Coordinates of N, CA and C in Angstrom, one line a residue:
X183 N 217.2 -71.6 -10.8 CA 217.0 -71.4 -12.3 C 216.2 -72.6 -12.8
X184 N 215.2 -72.4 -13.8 CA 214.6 -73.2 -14.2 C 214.9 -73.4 -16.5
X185 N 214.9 -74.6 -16.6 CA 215.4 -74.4 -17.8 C 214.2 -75.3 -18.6
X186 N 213.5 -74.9 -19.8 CA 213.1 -75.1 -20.9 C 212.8 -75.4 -21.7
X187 N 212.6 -76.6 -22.2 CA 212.8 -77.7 -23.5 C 212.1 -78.2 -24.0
X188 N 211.9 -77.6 -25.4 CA 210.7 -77.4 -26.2 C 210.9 -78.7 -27.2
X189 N 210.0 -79.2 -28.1 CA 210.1 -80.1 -28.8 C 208.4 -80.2 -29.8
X190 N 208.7 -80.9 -30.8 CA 207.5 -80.9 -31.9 C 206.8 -80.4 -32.5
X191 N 208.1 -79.0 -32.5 CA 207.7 -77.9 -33.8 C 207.9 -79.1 -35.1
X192 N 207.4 -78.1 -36.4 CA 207.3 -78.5 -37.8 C 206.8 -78.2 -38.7
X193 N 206.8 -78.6 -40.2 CA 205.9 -78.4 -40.7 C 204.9 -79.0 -41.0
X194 N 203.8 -78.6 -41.5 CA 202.7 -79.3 -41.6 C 201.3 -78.9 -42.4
X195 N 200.7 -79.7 -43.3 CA 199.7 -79.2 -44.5 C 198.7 -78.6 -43.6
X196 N 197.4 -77.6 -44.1 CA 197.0 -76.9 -43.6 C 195.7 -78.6 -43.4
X197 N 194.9 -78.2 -41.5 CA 193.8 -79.3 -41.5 C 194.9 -80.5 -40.7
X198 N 196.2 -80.0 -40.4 CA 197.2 -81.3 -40.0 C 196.9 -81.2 -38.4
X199 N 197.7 -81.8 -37.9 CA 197.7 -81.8 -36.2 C 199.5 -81.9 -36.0
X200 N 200.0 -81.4 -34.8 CA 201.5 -81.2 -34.5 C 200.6 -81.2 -32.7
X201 N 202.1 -81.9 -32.0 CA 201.9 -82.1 -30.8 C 203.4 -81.4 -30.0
X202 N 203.0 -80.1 -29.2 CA 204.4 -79.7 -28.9 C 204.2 -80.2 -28.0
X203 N 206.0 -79.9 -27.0 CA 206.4 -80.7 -25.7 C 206.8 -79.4 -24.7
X204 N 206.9 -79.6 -23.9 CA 208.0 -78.3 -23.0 C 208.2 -79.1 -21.8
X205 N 209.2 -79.4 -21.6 CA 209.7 -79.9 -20.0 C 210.5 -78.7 -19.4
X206 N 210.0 -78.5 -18.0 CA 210.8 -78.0 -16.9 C 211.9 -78.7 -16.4
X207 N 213.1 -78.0 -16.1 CA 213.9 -78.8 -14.9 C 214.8 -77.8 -14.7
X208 N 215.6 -78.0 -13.0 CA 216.2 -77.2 -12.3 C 216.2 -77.8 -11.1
X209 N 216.5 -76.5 -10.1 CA 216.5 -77.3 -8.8 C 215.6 -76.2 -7.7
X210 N 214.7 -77.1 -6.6 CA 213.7 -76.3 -6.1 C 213.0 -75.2 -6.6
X211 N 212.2 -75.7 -7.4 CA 211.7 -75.3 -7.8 C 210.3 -75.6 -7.7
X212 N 208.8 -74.4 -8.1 CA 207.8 -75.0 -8.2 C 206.9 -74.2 -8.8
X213 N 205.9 -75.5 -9.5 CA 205.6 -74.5 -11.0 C 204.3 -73.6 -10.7
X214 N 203.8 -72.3 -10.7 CA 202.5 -71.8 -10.8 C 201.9 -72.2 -11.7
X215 N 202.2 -71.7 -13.1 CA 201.8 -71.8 -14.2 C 202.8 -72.2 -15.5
X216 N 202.1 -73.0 -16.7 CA 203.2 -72.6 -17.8 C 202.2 -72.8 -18.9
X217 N 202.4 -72.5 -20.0 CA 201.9 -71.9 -21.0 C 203.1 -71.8 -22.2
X218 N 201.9 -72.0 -23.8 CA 202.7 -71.7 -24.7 C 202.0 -70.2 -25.3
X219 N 202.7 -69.4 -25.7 CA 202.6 -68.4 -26.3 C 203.1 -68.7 -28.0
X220 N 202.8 -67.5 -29.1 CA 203.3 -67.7 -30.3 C 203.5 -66.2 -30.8
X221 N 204.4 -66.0 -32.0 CA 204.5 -65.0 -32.0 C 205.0 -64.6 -33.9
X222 N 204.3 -64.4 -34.6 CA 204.2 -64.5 -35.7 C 204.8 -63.4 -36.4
X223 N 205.7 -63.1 -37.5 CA 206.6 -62.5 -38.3 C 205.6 -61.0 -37.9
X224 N 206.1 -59.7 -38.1 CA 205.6 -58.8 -37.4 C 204.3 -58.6 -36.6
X225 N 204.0 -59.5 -35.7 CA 203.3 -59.3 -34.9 C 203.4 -59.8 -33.7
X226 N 202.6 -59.2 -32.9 CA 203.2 -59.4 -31.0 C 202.9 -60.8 -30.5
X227 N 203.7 -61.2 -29.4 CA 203.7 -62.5 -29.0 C 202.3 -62.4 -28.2
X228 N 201.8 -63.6 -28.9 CA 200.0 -63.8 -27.5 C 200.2 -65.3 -26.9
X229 N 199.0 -65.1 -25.9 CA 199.0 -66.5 -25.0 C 198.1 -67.4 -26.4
X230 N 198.7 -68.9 -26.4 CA 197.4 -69.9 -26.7 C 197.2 -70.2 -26.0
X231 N 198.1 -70.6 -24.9 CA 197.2 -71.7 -23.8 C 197.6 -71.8 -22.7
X232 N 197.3 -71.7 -21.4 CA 198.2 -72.0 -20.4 C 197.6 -73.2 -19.5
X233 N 198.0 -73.3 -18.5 CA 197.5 -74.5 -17.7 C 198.1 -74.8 -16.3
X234 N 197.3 -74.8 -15.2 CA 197.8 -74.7 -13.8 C 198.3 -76.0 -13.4
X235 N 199.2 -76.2 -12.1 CA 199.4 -77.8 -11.7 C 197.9 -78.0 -11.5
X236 N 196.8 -77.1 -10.9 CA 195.6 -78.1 -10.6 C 194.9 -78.0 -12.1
X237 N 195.4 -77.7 -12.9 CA 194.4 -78.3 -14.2 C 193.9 -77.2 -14.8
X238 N 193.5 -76.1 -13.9 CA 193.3 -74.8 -14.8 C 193.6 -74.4 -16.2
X239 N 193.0 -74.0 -17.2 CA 193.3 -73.8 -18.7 C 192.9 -73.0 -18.8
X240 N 193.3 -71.6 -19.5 CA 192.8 -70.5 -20.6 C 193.2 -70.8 -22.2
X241 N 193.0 -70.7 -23.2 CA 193.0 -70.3 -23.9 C 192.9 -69.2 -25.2
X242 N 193.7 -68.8 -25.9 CA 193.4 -67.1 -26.8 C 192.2 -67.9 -27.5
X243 N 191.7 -66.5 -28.2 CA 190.0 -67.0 -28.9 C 190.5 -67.6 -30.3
X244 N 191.5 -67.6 -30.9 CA 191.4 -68.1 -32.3 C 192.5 -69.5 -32.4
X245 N 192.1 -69.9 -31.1 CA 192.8 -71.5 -31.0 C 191.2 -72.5 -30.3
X246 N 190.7 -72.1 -30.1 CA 189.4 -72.3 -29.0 C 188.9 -73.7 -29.9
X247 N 188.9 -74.8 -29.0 CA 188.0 -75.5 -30.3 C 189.2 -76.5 -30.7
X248 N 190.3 -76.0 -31.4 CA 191.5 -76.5 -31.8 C 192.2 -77.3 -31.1
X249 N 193.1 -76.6 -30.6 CA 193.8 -76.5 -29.4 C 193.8 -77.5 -28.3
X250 N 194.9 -78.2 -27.6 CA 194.8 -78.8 -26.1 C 195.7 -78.6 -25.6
X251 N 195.8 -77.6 -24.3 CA 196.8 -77.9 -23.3 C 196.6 -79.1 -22.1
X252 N 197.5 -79.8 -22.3 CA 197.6 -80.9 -20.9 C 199.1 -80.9 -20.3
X253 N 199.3 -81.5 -18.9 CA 200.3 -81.3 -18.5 C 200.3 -82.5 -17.7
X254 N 201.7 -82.7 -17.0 CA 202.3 -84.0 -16.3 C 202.8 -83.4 -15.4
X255 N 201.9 -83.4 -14.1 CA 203.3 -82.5 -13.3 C 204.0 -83.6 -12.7
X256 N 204.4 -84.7 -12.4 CA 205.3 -85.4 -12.4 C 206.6 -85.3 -13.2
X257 N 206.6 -84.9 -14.4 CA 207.3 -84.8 -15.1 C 208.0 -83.3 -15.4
X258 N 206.6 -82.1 -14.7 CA 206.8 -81.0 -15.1 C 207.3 -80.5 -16.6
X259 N 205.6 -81.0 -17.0 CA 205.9 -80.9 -18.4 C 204.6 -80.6 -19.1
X260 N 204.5 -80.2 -20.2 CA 203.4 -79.4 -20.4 C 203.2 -80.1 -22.4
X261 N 202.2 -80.2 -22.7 CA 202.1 -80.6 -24.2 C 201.1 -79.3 -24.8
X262 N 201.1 -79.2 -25.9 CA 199.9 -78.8 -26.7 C 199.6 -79.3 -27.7
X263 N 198.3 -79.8 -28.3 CA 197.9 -80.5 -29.0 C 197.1 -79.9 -30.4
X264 N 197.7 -79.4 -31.5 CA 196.9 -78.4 -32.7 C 196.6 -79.1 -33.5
X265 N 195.4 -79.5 -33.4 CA 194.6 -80.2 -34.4 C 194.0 -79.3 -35.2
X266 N 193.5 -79.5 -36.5 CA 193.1 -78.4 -37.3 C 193.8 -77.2 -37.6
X267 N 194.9 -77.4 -38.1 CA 195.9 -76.0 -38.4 C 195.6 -75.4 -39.6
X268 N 195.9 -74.4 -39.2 CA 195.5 -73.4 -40.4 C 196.6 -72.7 -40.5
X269 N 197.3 -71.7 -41.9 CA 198.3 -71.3 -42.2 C 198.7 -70.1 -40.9
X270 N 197.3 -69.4 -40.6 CA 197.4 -68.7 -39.7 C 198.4 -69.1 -38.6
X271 N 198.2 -70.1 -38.2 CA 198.8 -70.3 -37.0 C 200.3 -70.4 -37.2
X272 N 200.7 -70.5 -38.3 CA 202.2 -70.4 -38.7 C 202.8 -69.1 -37.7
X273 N 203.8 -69.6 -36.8 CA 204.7 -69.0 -35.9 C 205.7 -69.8 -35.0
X274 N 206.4 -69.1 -34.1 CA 207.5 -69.2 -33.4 C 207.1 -69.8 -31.9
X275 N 206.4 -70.9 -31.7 CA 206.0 -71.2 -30.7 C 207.1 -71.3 -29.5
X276 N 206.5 -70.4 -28.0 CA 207.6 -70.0 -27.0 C 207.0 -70.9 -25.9
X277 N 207.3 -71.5 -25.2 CA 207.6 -72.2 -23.7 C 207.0 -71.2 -22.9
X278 N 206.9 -71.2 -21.9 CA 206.8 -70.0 -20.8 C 206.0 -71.0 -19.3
X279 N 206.8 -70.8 -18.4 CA 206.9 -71.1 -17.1 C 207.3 -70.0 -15.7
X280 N 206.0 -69.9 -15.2 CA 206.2 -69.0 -14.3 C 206.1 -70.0 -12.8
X281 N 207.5 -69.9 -12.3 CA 207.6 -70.7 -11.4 C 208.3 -70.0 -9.7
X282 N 208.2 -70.5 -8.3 CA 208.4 -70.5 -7.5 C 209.6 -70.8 -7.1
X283 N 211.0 -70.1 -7.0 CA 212.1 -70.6 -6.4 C 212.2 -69.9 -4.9
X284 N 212.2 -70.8 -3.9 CA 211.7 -70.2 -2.2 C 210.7 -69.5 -2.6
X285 N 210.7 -68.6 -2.0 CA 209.1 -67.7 -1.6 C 209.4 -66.4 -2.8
X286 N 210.1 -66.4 -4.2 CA 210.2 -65.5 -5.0 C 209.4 -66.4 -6.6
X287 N 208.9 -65.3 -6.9 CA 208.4 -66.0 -8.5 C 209.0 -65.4 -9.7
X288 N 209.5 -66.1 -10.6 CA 210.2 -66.0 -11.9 C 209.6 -66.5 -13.0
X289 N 209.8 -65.9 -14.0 CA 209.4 -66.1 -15.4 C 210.5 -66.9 -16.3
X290 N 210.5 -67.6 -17.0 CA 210.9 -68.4 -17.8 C 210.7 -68.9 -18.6
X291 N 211.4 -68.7 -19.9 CA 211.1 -69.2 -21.2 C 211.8 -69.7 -22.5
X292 N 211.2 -70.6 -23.0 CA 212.1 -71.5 -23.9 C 212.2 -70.7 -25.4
X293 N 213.7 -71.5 -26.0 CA 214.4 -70.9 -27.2 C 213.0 -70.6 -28.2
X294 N 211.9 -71.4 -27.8 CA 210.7 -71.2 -29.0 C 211.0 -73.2 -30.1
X295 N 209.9 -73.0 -30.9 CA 210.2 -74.1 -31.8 C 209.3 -74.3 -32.9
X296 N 209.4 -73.9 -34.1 CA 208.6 -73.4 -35.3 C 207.7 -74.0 -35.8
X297 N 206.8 -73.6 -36.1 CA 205.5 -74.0 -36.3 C 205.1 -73.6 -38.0
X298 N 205.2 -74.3 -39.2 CA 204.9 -73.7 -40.3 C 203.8 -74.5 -40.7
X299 N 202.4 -73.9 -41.2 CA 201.5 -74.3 -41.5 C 201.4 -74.3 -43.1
X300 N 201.3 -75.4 -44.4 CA 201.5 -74.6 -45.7 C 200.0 -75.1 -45.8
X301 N 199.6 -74.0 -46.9 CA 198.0 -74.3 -47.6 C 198.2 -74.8 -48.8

């Protein structure tokens, strides 16, 4: 089992910056990928950003620019960095870790941690 731990949701004026956290921990485990997703009052959860142990990054198109995923894998831990927020981006930001326990892969994901952008 792999567990979750999201940190530096808030609020914040619109043009602000907020820096989330997500740490992994469990036991043997090992991470493919993790990534935050968001998921905003009737509408579907999307990817903003993910990021590989070797450095690999996608990002969705209306963070592009904005946005930084970096990560520690010493720490097994992942940040994102929203500079330039806009009200839009106001949502329920989710953790998500797809990770390696023995030779099976599992999905994993945190309680979320709120993101309110005011104009």
């Amino acid at each position: 089992q792999v567990q979750l731990v999201e940190s530096g949701g808030g609020l914040v004026q619109a043009g602000g910056s907020l820096r989330l956290s997500c740490a992994a921990s469990g036991s043997r485990f090992r991470i493919n990928t993790m990534a935050w997703y968001r998921q905003a009052p009737g509408k579907q959860r999307e990817l903003v950003a993910r990021i590989t142990p070797g450095g690999s990054t996608k990002y969705g198109d209306s963070v592009k620019g904005r946005f930084t995923i970096s990560g520690d894998n010493n720490k097994n831990t992942v940040y994102l960095q929203m500079n330039s927020l806009k009200p839009d981006d106001t949502a329920l930001y989710y953790c998500y870790a797809n990770a390696w326990i023995d030779i099976v892969l599992y999905d994993y994901w945190g309680q979320g941690t709120q993101v309110t952008v005011s104009s």
